[in-house]
XYZ file of C-alpha atoms in Angstrom:
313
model
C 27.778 38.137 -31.238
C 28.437 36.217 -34.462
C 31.280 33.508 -35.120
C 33.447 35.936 -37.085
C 32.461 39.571 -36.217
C 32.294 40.638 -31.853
C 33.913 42.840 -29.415
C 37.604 42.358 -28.556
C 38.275 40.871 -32.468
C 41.820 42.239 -32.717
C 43.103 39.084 -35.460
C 41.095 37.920 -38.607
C 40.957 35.517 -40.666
C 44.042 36.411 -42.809
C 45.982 35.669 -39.822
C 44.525 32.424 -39.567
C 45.873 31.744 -43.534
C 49.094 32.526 -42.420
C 49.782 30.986 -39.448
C 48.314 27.776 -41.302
C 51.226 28.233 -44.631
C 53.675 28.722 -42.307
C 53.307 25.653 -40.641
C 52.532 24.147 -44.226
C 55.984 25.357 -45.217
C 57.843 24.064 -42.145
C 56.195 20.736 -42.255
C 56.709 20.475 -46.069
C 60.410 20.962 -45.589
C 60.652 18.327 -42.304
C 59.547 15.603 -44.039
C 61.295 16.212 -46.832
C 64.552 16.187 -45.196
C 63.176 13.350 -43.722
C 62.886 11.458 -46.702
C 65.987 12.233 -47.788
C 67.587 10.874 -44.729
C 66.543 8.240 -43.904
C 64.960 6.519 -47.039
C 66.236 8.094 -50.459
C 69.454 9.499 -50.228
C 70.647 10.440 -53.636
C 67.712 9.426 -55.012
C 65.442 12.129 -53.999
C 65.845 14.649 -56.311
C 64.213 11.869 -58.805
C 61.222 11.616 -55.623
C 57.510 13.041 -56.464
C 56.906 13.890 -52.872
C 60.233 15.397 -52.459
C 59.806 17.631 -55.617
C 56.035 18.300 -54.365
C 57.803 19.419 -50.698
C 60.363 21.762 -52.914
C 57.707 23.596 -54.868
C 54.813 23.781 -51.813
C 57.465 25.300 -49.073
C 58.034 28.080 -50.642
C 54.907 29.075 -52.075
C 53.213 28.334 -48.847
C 55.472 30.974 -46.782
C 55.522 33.391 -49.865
C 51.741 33.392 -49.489
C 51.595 33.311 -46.181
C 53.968 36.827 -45.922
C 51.684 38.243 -48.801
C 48.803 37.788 -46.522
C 49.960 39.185 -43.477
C 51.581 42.353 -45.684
C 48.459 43.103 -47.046
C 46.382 42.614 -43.919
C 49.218 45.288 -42.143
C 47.343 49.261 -42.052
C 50.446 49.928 -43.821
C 51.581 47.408 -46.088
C 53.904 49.599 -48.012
C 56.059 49.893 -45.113
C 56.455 46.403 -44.538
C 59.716 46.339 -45.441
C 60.920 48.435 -41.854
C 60.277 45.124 -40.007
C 62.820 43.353 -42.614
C 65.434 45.900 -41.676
C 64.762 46.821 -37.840
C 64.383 43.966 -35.693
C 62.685 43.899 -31.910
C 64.151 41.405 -29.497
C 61.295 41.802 -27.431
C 58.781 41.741 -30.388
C 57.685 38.256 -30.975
C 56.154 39.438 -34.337
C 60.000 40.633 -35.154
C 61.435 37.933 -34.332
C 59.840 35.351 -36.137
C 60.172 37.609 -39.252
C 64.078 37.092 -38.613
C 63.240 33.759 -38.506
C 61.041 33.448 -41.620
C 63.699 35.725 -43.284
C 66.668 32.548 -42.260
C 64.317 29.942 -42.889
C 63.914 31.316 -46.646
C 67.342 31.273 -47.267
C 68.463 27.661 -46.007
C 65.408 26.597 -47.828
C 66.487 27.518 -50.841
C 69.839 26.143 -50.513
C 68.833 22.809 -49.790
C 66.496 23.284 -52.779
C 69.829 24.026 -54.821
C 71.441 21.020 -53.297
C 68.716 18.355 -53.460
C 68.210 19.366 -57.169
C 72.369 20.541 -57.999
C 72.128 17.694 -60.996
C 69.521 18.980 -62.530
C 70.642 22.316 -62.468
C 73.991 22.099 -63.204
C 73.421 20.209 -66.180
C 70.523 23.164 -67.038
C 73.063 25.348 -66.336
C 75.969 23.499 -68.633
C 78.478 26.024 -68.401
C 76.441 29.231 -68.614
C 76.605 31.756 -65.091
C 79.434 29.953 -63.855
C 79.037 31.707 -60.653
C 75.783 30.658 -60.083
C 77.823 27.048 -61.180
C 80.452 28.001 -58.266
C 78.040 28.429 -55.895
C 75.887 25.493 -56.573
C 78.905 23.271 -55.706
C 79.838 24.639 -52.821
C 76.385 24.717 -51.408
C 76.679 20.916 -51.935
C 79.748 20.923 -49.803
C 77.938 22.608 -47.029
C 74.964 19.815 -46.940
C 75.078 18.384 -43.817
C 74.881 22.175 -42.084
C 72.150 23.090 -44.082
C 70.212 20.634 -43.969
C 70.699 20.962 -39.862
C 70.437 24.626 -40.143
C 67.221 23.602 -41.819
C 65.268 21.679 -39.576
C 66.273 23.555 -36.173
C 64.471 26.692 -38.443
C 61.312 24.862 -39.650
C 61.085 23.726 -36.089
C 61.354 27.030 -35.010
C 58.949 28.266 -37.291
C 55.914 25.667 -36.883
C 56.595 26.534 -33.319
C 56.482 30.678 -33.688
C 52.821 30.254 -35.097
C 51.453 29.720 -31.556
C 53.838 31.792 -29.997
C 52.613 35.457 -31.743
C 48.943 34.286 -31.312
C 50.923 33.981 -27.046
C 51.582 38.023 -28.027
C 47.756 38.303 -27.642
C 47.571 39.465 -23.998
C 44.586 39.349 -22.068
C 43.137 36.902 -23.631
C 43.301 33.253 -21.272
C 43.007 30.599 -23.860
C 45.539 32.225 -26.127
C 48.175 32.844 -23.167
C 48.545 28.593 -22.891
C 52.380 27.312 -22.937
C 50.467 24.448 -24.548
C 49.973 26.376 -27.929
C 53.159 26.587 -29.713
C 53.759 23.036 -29.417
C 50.535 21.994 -30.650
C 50.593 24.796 -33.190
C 54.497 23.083 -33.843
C 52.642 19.171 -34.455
C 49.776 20.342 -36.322
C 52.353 22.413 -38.802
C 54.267 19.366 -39.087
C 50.913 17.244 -39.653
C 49.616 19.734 -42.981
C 53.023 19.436 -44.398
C 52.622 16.032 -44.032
C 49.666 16.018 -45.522
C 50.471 18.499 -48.157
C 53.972 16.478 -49.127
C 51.707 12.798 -49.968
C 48.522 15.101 -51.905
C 51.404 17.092 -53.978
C 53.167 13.665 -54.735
C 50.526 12.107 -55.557
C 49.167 14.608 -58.143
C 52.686 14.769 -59.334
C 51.807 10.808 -60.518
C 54.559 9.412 -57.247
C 53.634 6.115 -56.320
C 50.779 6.172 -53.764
C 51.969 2.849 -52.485
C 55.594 3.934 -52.697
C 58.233 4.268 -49.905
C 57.432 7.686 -49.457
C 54.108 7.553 -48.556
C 54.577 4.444 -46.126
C 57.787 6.259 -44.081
C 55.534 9.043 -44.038
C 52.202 7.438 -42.866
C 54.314 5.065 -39.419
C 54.914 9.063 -38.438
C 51.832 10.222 -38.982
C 50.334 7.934 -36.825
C 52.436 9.286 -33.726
C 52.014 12.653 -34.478
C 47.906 12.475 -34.863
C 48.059 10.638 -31.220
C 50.406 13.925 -29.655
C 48.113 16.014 -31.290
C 45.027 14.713 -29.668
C 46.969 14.769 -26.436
C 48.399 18.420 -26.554
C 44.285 19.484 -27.887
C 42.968 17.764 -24.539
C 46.027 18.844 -22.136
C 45.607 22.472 -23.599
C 41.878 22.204 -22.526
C 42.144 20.197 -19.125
C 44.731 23.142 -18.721
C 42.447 25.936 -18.707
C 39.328 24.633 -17.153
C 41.470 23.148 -14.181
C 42.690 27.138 -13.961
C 39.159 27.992 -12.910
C 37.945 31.314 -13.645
C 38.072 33.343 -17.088
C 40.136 30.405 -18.153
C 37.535 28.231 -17.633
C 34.797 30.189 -18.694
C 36.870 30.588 -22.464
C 37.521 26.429 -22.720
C 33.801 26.249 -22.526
C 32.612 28.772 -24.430
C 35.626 27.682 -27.454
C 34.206 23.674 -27.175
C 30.886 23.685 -26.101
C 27.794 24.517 -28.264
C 27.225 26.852 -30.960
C 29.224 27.501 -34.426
C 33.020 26.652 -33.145
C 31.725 23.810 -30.953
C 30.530 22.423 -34.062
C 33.802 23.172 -36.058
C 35.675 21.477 -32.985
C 34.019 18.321 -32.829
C 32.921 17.589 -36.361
C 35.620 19.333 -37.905
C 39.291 19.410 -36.298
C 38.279 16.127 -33.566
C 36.207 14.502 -36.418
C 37.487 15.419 -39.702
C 40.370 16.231 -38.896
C 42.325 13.651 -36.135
C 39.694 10.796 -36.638
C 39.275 9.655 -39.833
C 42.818 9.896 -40.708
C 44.148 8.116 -37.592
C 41.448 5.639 -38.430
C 42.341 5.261 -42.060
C 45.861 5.373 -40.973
C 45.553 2.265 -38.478
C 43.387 0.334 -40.862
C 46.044 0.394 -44.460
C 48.503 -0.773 -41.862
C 46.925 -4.261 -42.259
C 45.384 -3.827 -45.452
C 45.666 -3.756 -49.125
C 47.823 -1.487 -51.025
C 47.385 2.096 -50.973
C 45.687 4.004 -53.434
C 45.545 7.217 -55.115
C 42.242 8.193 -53.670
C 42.814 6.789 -49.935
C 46.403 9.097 -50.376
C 44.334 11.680 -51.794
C 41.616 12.081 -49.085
C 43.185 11.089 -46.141
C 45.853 14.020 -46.452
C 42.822 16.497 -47.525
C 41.263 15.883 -44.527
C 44.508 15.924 -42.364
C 44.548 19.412 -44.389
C 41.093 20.829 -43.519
C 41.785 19.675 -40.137
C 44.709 21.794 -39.305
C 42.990 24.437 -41.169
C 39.589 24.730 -38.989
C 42.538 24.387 -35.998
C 43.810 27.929 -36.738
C 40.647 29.459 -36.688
C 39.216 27.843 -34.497
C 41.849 28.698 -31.936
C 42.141 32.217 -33.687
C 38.782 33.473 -33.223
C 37.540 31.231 -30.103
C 40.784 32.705 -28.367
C 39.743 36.184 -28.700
C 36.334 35.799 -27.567
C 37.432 35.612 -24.045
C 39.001 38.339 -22.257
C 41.191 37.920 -19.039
């Protein structure tokens, strides 16, 4: 049986892509509304990492639905699941909520940036001109609207790998939240490297208010990865026998350890901890510390993709 190709496979790697933009996306748009809030206010239209946030959200769930469309046996018929929704689908419904998510993202694109456009606009589609303004009306429910569905979707990408059944390590109430905090970590991550190549200010406000939450959320992450574990071997049986097969020797052992534990939670917590009392940030400390945050979250969804379908109940 070989990392990638064994009895039972049912998910592939594709999957894994998406589930990791989605959570991108979602994460992207948190912080950026966090930013807003709490730290720029007006002023974040004129923000690097805020502009970086607006352009990566959407191009991360775009890519993301791509994936999964042309991974489908029938792609062309993709569009039946945009019109004809299952209650008791999980798939379905977190297309409905992808499908809300898009549209309240680009509204608070529209309002963040309403300046900018407007005077693009100057006077031309004065619909479009009509609209703009009152979207800008409507902030404070969007931008609410907003973060109940990013939460909603960083948390869906563990719940459809939950639609897996059969499969012990997979059925864990522990994965959507962790699934939820490791979304919110890439886009994070994904925010300060876009900002950064955008020329922001590595040692700017941005990256600082960013960073204090960073910390916090590394530390729940490495909590939820060792609850979700302690979880299943404490179960006893199959559930035990797929937490050890998923951590302990061979290819994903390695990719757990080195990669998500090491790479991944370790060196940026570490890095994190030490600019607190240090010198000014950098370009490259911004740079690689969110790349490795990145690659981190990354190795996550496969890890947990494939590892959790190695193990049948």
């Amino acid at each position: 049986m070989s990392a990638f190709h064994f009895d039972g496979l049912v998910w592939h790697w594709p999957i894994a892509i998406y589930l990791f933009l989605a959570g991108l996306s979602a994460g992207a748009v948190f912080f950026a509304i966090m930013l807003k809030h709490f730290k720029l206010a007006s002023q974040a239209s004129h923000s690097h990492f805020v502009q970086a946030a607006a352009i990566i959200a959407p191009i991360a769930v775009f890519g993301g639905l791509g994936i999964l469309i042309f991974d489908l046996t029938k792609p062309l018929e993709f569009w039946k699941i945009l019109v004809f929704y299952n209650t008791t689908s999980v798939m379905s419904m977190g297309v409905l909520v992808l499908m809300a998510y898009q549209l309240a993202l680009f509204a608070w694109i529209l309002v963040v940036f309403h300046q900018a456009l407007l005077q693009w606009l100057d006077d031309r589609l004065p619909l479009l001109q009509r609209l703009t303004l009152w979207l800008v009306r409507q902030e404070a429910a969007i931008t609410g609207v907003l973060v109940i569905l990013s939460l909603a979707l960083g948390a869906y990408t563990g719940f459809l790998l939950s639609a897996l059944i059969g499969f012990p390590l997979l059925n864990n109430p522990v994965l959507p939240l962790l699934f939820l905090i490791s979304g919110l970590s890439s886009g994070a991550a994904a925010t300060l490297l876009g900002g950064v190549l955008l020329r922001g200010n590595p040692n700017g406000v941005e990256v600082r208010f960013i960073h204090s939450i960073e910390i916090p959320l590394i530390l729940i992450e490495i909590i939820l990865i060792f609850t979700f574990f302690v979880g299943l071997i404490l179960s006893g049986g199959q559930s035990e026998v797929a937490a050890f097969n998923a951590i302990g020797f061979g290819f994903w052992g390695w990719i757990f350890w080195a990669g998500i534990i090491g790479v991944g939670l370790t060196l940026p917590l570490a890095f994190n901890l030490w600019m607190k009392v240090s010198a000014d940030r950098k370009f490259t400390y911004v740079a690689v510390t969110a790349s490795f945050s990145l690659i981190g979250v990354f190795l996550l969804r496969n890890f947990i993709l494939y590892t959790g379908q190695m193990t049948g109940a």
